[in-house]
Coordinates of C-alpha atoms in Angstrom, one line a residue:
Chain L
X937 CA -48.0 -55.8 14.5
X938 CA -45.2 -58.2 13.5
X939 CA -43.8 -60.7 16.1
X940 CA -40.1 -61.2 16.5
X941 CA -40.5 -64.7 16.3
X942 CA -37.5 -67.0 16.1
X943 CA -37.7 -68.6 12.6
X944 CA -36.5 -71.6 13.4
X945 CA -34.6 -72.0 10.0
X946 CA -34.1 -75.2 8.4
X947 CA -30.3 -73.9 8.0
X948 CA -29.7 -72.6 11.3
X949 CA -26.6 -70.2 11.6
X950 CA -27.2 -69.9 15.4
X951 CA -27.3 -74.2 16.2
X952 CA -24.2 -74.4 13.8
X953 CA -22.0 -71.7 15.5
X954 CA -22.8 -72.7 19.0
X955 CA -19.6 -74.0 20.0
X956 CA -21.1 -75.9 23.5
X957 CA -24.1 -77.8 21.6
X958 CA -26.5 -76.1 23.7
X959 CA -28.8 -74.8 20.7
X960 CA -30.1 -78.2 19.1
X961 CA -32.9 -79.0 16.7
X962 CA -35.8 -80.7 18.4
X963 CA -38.0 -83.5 17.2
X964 CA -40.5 -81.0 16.1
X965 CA -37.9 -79.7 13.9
X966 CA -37.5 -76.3 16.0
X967 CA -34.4 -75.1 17.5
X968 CA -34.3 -74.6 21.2
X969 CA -31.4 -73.1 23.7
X970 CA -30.4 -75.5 26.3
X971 CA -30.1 -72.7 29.3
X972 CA -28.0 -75.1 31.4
X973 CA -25.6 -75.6 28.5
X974 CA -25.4 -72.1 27.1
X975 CA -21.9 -70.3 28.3
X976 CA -23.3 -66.8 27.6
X977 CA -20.1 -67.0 24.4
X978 CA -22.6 -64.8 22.3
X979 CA -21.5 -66.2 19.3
X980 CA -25.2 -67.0 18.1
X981 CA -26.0 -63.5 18.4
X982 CA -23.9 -62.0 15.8
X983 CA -24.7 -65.1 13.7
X984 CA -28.5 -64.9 13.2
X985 CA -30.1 -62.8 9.8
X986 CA -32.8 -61.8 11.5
X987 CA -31.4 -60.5 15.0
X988 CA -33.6 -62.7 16.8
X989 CA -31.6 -64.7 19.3
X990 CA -30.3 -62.1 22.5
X991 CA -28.1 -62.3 25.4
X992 CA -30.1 -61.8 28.5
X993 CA -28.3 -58.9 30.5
X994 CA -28.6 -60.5 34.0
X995 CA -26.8 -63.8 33.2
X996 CA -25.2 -63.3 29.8
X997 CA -26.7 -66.4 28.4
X998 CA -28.3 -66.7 25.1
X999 CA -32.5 -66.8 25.0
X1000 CA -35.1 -67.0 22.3
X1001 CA -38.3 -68.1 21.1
X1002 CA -38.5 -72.2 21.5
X1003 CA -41.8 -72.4 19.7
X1004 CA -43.1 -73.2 23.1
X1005 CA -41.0 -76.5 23.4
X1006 CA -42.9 -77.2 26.2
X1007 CA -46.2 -76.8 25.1
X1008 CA -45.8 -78.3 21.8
X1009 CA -44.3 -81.5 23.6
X1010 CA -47.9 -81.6 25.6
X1011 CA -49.9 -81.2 22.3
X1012 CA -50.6 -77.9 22.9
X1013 CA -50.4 -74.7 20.0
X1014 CA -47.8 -72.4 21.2
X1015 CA -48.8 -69.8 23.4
X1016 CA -48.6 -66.9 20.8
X1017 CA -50.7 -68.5 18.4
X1018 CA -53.5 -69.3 21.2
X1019 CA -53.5 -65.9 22.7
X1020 CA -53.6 -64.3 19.4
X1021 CA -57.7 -63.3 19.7
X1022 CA -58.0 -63.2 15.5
X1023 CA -55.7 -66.0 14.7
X1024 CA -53.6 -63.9 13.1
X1025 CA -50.6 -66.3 14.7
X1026 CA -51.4 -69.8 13.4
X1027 CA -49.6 -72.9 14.3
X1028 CA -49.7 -76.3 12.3
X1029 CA -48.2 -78.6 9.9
X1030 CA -45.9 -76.6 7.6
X1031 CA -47.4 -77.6 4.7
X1032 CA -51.0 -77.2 5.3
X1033 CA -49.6 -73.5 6.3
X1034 CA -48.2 -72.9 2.6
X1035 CA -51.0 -73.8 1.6
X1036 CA -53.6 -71.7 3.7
X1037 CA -51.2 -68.7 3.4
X1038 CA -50.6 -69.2 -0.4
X1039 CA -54.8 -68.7 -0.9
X1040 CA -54.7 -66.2 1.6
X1041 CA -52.4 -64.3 -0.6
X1042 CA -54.5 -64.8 -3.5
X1043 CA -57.5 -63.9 -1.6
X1044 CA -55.7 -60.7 -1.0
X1045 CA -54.1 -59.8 -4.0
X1046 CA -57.4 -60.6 -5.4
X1047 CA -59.1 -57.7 -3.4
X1048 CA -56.8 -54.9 -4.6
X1049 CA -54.0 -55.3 -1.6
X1050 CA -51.3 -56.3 -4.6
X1051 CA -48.4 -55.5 -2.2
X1052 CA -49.2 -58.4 0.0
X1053 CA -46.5 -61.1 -0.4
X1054 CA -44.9 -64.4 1.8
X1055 CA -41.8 -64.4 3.6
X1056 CA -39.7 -67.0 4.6
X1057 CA -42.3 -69.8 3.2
X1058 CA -39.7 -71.2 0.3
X1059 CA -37.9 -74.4 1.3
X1060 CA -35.1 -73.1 -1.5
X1061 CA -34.4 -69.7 0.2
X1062 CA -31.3 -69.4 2.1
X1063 CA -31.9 -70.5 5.5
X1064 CA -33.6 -73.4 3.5
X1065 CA -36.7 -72.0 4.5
X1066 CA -38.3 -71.2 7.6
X1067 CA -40.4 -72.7 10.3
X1068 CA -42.2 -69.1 10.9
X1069 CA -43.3 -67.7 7.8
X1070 CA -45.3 -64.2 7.3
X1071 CA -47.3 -62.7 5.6
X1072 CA -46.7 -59.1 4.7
X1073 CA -48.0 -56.4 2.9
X1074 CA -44.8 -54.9 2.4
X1075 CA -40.9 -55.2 1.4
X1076 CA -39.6 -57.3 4.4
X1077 CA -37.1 -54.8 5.3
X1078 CA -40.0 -52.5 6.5
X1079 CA -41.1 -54.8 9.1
X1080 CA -37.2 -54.9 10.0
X1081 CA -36.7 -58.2 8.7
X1082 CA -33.5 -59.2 6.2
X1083 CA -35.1 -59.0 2.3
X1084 CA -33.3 -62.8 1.1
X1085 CA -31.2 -63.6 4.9
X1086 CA -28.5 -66.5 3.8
X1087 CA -27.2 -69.2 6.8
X1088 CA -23.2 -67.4 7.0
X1089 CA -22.1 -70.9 7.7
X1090 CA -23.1 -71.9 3.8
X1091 CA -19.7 -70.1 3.2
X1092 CA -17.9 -71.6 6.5
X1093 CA -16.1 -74.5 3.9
X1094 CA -14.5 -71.5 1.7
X1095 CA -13.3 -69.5 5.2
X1096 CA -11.8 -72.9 6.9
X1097 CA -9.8 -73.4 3.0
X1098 CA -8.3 -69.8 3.7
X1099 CA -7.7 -69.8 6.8
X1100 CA -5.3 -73.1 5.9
X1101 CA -3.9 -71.3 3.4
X1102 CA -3.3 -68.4 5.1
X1103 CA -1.3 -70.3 8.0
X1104 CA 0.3 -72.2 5.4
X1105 CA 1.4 -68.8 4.5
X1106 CA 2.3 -68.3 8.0
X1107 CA 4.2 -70.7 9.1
X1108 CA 6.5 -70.4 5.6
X1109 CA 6.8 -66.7 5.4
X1110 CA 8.0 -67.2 9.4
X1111 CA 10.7 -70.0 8.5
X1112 CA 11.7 -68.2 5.6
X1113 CA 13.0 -65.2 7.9
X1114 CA 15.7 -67.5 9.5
X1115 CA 16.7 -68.5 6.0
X1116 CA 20.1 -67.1 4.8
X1117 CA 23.3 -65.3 5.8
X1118 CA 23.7 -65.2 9.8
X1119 CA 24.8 -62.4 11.5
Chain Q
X1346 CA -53.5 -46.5 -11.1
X1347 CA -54.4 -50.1 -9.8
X1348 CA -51.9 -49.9 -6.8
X1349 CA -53.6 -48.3 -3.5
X1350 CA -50.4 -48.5 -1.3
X1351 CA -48.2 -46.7 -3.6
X1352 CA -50.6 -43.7 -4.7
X1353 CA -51.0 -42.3 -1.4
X1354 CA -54.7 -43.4 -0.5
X1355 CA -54.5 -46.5 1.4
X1356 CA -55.5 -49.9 0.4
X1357 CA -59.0 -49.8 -1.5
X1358 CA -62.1 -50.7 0.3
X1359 CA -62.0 -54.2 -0.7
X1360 CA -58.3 -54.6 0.2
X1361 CA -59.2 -53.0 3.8
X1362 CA -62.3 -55.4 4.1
X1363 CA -59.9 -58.7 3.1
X1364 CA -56.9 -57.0 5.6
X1365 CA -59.3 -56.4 8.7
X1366 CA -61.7 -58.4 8.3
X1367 CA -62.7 -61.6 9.7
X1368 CA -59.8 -64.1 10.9
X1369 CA -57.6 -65.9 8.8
X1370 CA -60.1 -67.5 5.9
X1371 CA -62.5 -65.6 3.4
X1372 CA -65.2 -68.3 2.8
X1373 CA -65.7 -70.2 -0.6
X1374 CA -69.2 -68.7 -0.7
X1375 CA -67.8 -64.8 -0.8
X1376 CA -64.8 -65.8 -2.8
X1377 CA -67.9 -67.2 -5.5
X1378 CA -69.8 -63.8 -4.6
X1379 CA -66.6 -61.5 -5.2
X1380 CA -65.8 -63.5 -8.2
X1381 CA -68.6 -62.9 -10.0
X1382 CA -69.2 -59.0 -8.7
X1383 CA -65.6 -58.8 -10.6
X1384 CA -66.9 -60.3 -13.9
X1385 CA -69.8 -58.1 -13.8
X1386 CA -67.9 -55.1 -13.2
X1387 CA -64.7 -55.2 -15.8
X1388 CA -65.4 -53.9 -18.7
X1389 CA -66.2 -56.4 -21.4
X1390 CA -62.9 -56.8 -23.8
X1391 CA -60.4 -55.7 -21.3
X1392 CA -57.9 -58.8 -21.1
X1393 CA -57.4 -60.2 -17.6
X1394 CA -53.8 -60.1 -18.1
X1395 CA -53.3 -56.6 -17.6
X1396 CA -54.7 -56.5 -14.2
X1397 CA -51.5 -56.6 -11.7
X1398 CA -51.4 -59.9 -9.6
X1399 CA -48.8 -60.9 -7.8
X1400 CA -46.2 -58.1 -9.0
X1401 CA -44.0 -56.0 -7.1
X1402 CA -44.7 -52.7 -7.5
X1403 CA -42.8 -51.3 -9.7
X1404 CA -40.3 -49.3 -8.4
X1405 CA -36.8 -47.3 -9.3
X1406 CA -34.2 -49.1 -7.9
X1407 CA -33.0 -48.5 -3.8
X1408 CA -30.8 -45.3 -4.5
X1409 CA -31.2 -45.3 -0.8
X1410 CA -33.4 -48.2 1.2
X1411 CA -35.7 -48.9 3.3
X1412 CA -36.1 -50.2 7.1
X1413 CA -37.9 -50.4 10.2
X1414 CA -37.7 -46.7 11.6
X1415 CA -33.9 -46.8 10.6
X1416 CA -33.9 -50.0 13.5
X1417 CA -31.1 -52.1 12.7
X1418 CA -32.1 -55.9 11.3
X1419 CA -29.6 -57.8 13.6
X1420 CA -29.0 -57.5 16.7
X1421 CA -25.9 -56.0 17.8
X1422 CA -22.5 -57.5 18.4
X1423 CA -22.5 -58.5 22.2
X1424 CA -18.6 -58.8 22.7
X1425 CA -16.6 -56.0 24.2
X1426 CA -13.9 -54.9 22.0
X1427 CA -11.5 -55.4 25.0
X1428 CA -12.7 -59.0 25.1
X1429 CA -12.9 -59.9 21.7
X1430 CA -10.8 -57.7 19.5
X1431 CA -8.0 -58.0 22.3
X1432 CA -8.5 -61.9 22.1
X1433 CA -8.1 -61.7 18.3
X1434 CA -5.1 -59.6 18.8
X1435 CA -3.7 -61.8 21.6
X1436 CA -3.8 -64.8 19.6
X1437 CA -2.7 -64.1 16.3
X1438 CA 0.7 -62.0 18.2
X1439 CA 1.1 -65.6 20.4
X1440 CA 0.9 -67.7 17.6
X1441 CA 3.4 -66.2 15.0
X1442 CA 5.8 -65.7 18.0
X1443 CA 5.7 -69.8 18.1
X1444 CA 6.4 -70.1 14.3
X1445 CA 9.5 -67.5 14.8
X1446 CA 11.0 -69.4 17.9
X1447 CA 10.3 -72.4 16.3
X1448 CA 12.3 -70.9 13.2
X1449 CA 15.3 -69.9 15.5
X1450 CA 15.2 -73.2 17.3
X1451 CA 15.1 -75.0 14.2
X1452 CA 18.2 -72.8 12.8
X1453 CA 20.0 -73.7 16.3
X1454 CA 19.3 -69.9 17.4
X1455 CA 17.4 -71.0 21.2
X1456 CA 18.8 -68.0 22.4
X1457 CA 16.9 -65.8 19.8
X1458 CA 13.6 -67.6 20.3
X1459 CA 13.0 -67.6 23.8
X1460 CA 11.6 -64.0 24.4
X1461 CA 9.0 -65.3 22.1
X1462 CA 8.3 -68.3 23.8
X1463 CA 7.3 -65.5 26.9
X1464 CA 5.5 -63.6 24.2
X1465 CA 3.5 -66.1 23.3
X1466 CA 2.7 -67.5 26.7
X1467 CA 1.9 -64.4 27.7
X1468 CA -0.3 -63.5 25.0
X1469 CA -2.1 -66.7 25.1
X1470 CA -2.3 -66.6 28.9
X1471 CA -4.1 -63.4 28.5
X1472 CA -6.3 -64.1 25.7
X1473 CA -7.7 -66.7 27.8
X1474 CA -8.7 -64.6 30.6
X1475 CA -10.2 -61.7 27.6
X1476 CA -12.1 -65.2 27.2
X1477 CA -13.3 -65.7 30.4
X1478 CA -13.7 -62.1 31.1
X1479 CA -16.1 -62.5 28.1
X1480 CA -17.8 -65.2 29.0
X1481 CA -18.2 -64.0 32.8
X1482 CA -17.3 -67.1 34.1
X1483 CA -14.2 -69.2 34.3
X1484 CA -16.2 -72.5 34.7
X1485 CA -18.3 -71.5 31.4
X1486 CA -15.0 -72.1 29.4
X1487 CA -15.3 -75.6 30.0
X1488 CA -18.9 -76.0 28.3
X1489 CA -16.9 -75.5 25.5
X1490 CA -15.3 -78.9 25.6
X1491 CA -18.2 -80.9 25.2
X1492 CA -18.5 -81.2 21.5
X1493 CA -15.7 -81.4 18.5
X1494 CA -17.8 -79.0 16.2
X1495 CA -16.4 -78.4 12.9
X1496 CA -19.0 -76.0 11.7
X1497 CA -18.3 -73.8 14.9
X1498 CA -15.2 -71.6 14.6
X1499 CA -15.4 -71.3 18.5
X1500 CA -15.6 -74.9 19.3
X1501 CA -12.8 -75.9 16.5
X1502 CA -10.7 -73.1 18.4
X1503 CA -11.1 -74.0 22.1
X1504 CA -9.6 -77.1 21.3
X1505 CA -6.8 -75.8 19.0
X1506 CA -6.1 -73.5 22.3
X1507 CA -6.5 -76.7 24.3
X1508 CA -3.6 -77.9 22.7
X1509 CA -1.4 -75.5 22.3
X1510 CA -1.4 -73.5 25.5
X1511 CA 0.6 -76.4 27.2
X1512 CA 2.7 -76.8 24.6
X1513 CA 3.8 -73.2 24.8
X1514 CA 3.6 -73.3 28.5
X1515 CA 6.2 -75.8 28.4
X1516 CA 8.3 -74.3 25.6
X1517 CA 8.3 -71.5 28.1
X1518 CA 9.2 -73.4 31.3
X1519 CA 12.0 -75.4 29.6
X1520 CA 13.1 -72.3 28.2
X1521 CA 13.5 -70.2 31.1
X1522 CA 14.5 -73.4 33.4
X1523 CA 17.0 -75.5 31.4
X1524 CA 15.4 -78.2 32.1
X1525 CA 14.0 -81.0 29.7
X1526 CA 15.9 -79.3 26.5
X1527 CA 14.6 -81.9 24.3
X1528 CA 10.9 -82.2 25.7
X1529 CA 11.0 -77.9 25.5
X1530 CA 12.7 -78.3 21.7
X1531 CA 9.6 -80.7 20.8
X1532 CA 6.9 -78.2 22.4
X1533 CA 8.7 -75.2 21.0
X1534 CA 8.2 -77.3 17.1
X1535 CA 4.4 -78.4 18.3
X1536 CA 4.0 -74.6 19.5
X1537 CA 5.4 -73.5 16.1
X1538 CA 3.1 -76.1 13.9
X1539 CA 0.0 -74.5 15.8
X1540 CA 0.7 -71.2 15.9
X1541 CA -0.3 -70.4 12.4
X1542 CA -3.9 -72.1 13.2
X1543 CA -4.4 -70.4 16.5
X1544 CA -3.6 -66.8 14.1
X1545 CA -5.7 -67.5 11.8
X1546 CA -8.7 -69.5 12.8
X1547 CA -10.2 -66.1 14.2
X1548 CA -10.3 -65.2 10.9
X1549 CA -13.6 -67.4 10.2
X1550 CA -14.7 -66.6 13.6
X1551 CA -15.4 -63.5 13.1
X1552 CA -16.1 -64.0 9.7
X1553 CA -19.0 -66.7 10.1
X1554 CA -21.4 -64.6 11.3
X1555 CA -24.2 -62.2 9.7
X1556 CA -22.6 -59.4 10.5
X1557 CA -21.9 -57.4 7.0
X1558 CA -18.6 -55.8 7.2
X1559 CA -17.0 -59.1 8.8
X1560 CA -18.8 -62.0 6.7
X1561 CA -18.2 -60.0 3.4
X1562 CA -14.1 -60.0 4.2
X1563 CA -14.3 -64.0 4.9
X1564 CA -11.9 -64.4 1.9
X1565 CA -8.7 -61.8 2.4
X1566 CA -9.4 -61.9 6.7
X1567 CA -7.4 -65.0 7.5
X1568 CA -4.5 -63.6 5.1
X1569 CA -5.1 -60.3 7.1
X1570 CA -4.8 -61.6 10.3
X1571 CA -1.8 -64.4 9.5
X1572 CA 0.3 -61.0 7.9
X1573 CA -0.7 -58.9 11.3
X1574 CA 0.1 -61.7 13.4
X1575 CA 3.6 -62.0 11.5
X1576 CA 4.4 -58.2 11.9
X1577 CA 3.2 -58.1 15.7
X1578 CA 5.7 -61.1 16.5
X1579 CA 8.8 -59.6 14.4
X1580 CA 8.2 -56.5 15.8
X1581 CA 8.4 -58.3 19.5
X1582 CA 11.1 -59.9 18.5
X1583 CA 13.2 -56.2 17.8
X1584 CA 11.9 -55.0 20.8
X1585 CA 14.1 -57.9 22.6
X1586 CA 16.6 -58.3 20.5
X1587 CA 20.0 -56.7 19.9
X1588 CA 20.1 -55.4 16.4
X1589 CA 23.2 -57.3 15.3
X1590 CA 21.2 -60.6 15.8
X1591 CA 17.7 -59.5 15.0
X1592 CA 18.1 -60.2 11.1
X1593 CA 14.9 -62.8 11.1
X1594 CA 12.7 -60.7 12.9
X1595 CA 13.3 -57.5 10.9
X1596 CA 13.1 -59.6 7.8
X1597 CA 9.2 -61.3 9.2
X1598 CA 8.3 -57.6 10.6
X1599 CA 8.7 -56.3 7.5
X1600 CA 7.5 -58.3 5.1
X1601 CA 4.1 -59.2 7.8
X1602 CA 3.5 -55.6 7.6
X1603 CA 3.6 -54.8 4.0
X1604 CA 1.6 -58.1 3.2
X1605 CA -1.2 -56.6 5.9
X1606 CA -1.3 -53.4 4.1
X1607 CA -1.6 -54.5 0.6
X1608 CA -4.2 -57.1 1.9
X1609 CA -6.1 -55.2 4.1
X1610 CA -6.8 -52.4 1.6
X1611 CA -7.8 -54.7 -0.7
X1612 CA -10.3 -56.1 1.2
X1613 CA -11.7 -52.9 2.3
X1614 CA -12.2 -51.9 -1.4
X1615 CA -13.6 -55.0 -2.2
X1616 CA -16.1 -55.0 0.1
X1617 CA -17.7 -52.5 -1.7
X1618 CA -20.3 -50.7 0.5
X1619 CA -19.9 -53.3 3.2
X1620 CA -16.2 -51.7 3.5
X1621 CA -17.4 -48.7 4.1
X1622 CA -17.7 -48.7 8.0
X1623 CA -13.6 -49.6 8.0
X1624 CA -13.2 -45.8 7.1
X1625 CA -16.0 -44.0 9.3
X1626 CA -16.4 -42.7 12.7
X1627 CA -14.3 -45.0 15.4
X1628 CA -13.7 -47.7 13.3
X1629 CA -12.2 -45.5 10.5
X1630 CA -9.6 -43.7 13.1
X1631 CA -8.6 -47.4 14.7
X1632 CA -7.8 -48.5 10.9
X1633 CA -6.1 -45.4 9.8
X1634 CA -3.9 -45.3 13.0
X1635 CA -3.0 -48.9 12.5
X1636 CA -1.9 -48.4 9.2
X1637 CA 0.1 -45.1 10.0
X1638 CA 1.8 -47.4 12.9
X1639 CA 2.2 -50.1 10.9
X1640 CA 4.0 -48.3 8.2
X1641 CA 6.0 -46.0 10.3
X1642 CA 7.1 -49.6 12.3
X1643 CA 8.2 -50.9 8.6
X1644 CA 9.7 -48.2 7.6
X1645 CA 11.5 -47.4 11.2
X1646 CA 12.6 -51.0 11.3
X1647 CA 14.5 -51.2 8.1
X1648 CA 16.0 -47.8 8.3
X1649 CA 16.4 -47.7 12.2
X1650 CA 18.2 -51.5 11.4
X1651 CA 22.0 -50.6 13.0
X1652 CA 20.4 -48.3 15.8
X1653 CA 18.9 -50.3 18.9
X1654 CA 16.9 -47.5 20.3
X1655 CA 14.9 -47.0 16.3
X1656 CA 14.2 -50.6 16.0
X1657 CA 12.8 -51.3 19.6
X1658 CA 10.4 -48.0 18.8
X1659 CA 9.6 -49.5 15.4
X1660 CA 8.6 -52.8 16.6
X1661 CA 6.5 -51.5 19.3
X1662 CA 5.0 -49.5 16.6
X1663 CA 4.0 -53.1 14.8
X1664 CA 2.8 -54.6 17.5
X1665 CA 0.7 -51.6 18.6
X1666 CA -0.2 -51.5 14.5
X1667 CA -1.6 -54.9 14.7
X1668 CA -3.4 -54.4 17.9
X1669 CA -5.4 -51.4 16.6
X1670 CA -5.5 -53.6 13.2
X1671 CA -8.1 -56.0 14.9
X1672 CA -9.9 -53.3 17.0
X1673 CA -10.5 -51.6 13.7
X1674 CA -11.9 -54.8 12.0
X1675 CA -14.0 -55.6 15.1
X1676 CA -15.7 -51.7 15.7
X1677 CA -15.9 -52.2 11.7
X1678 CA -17.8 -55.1 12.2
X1679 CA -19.9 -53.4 15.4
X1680 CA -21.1 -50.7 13.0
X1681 CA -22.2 -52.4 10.3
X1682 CA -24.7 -54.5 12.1
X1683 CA -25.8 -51.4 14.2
X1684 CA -26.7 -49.8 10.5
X1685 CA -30.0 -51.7 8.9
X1686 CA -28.1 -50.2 5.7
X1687 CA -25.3 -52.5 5.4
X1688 CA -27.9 -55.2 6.1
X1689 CA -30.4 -54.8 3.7
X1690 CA -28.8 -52.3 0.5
X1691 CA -26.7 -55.7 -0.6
X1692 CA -29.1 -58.4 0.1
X1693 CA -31.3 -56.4 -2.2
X1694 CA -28.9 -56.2 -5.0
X1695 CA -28.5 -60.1 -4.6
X1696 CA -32.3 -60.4 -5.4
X1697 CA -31.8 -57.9 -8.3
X1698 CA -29.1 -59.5 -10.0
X1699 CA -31.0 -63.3 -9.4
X1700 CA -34.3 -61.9 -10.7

């Protein structure tokens, strides 16, 4: 079993393409869809590395996992992690996770299973680590998850240079036309 | 061999004990225990380095890769290529006809400029309602005003469109009316000052996204795009224009299509793998007919150049080029994210090359 969490990245592609501001980044430092705000653009969609967020078919808007937004708020564990009947799914201060996963890798590796690995745990990765981590016992890839997923928008400063240049390009190349002999 | 998974019998019974066994924590007192059954059991001498901990398995490199069932890793692109690819279309064929009526109102041609002003309010008129079509909503395009968002192509855009649809609207009105020459000359230069924005900005658009064969092309795209747009609008303009006078647009037609060509090529080759989907299955025919079209329309227009009949066919052939230009791109993009290969193959070769 793997859930299709959201990963709540710490460089989130979805909150930064969202062109109405209704993904934001929550006092608990998750990121939530406002449904009322959402215009159903889809934009998110294509932008998240791990194919999490979705349009929902019935009103074109964009949904996904809010960490339980609601329950957190109340002081409650998210519902996943309470349901979960061997606490497989735990919920908690992101640290004190590291840390229990990091032994529970060692315990692991310890007892022959050499495969097993984190995902998503390092703050230097390229989503700048993220808010769900796993741990698997195999390349990510096989659980259908992106093997080192970079935020798109960490190249968004290069794309806005060439798109200036390119209409610079534009708009000269266009005048240039009328330059010259007239017919 | 000290690797279960990989020699065919399953994790060993200690790895299956610590993987279904009791939740979450194994306790100090049978970490102590299993500690010390180790010691007893390794063979005295045998260093502890040689035991593999925390290794990958060794491996030969991905020839091919692996995935969930062959599942893709993102999800699929949710715009319709009539939507989207048409809006990227649309825009870029609105906003060089702006910088070329700007260029023959600027050269005190009017005359030679106004069809484009149509062009371009028609195009932008109907790349609005591909966005609204998209969105499902006409109300939903406001939501789009409520923030200034640089790091969102689509919000930076909405308000680029904001402003320039009236000032083309205008350009148009004055145009066809007569009236307010000097307010239509000054929309007809703001129109021509935003045009090459509104034809390029799609460029990141697209490109700021996960999806493989877009992202990867985020450097040659908006150069792609702004040479399409250029072709698409010179090859409007010989559609409307009597040969004797269409000099300017033959000269932009030409030299927009030869730049997309060169550019667009490159990129695909580039690209490497992630340039693969522009030559297969639907994606591959859209390119390859563009190209064809957007050739022939080059070709046509500079040889066709004293006959009116060969230069209107070759500048629908550009515009037609440039259309199936950025339906190629987009199904390009739409089958790379539907393929877990495009996905994972070069993220994998990133963590080669940094390891």
């Amino acid at each position: 079993m793997s859930s299709d969490v959201c990963k709540h990245c710490t460089s989130a592609a979805c909150l930064d393409v969202c062109p109405t501001g209704s993904l934001f980044r929550t006092e608990f430092d998750t990121v939530v869809v406002q449904e009322d705000i959402c215009n159903g653009c889809g934009y998110c969609v294509s932008a998240c590395p791990y194919g999490v967020i979705d349009r929902r078919e019935v009103d074109g808007r964009a949904w996904k996992c809010t960490l339980c937004y609601d329950r957190i708020g109340d002081g409650l564990e998210p519902a996943c992690a309470k349901a979960c009947p061997t606490d497989s799914i735990q919920f908690g201060d992101l640290d004190e996770l590291r840390e229990r996963a990091q032994r529970r890798v060692e315990d692991l590796q310890d007892a022959g299973v050499s495969s097993a690995r984190l995902y998503g745990e390092d703050p230097e990765d390229g989503v700048g680590g993220a808010g769900a981590f796993f741990l698997l016992l195999d390349e990510p890839e096989v659980y259908g998850l992106p093997p080192d997923p970079v935020v798109t928008t960490r190249d968004l400063p290069s794309m806005w240079r060439h798109a200036g240049s390119a209409a610079v390009v534009l708009l000269a190349g266009g005048l240039a036309a009328f330059a010259g002999r007239r017919s | 061999m000290s690797n279960p998974e990989l020699d065919g019998m399953g994790p060993s019974e200690r790895g299956r004990d610590a993987i279904t066994g009791a939740a979450g924590v194994v306790s100090e007192a049978q970490r102590t225990e299993r500690d010390q059954a180790r010691e007893a059991e390794r063979p005295s001498g045998r260093p502890e380095g040689r035991r593999r901990r925390g290794g990958e398995p060794t491996r030969v490199p991905d020839a091919d890769f692996r995935s969930y069932h062959g599942r893709p890793v993102l999800n699929g692109v949710v715009w319709e290529a009539r939507d989207i690819g048409g809006y990227l279309f649309l825009g870029g064929l609105a906003g060089a006809s702006s910088v070329l009526a700007a260029g023959a109102e600027a050269t005190g041609r009017a005359d030679l400029g106004r069809p484009l002003k149509y062009t371009a309010l028609v195009a932008i008129s109907g790349s609005l309602v591909a966005l609204v079509h998209d969105l499902g909503r006409p109300e939903r395009f406001l939501n789009m005003l409520r923030v200034f968002k640089p790091t969102s192509p689509m919000s930076m855009g909405s308000w680029l469109l904001a402003g320039y649809g009236p000032l083309v609207g205008t350009a148009a009105v004055t145009a066809a009316t007569g009236w307010f020459p000097r307010i239509g000359s000054a929309a007809t230069m703001g129109a021509g000052v935003l045009g090459p924005l509104v034809a390029t900005y799609t460029a990141p658009l697209i490109c700021d996204t996960a999806v493989p064969s877009w992202h990867e092309g985020h450097r040659e795209m908006p150069y792609v795009f702004a040479s399409s747009a250029v072709a698409a609008a010179g090859g409007m303009g010989l559609v409307t224009t009597p040969t004797e006078h269409a000099g300017p647009f033959r000269r932009a037609a030409v030299g927009g299509a030869l730049t997309e060509l060169a550019v667009s090529t490159c990129m695909e080759k580039r690209m490497g793998l992630v340039g693969e989907p522009y030559g297969r299955g639907l994606a591959g025919a859209l390119t390859r007919t563009a190209k064809a079209l957007t050739l022939a329309g080059a070709v046509g227009s500079v040889l066709g150049r004293r006959n009116r009949v060969v230069s209107a066919l070759s500048g629908a052939a550009l515009v037609g080029g440039s259309a199936l230009t950025r339906l190629g791109i987009f199904q390009a993009g739409v089958q790379s994210a539907e393929d877990p290969k495009y996905t994972v193959v070069p993220q994998r070769e990133r963590l080669r090359q940094r390891a």
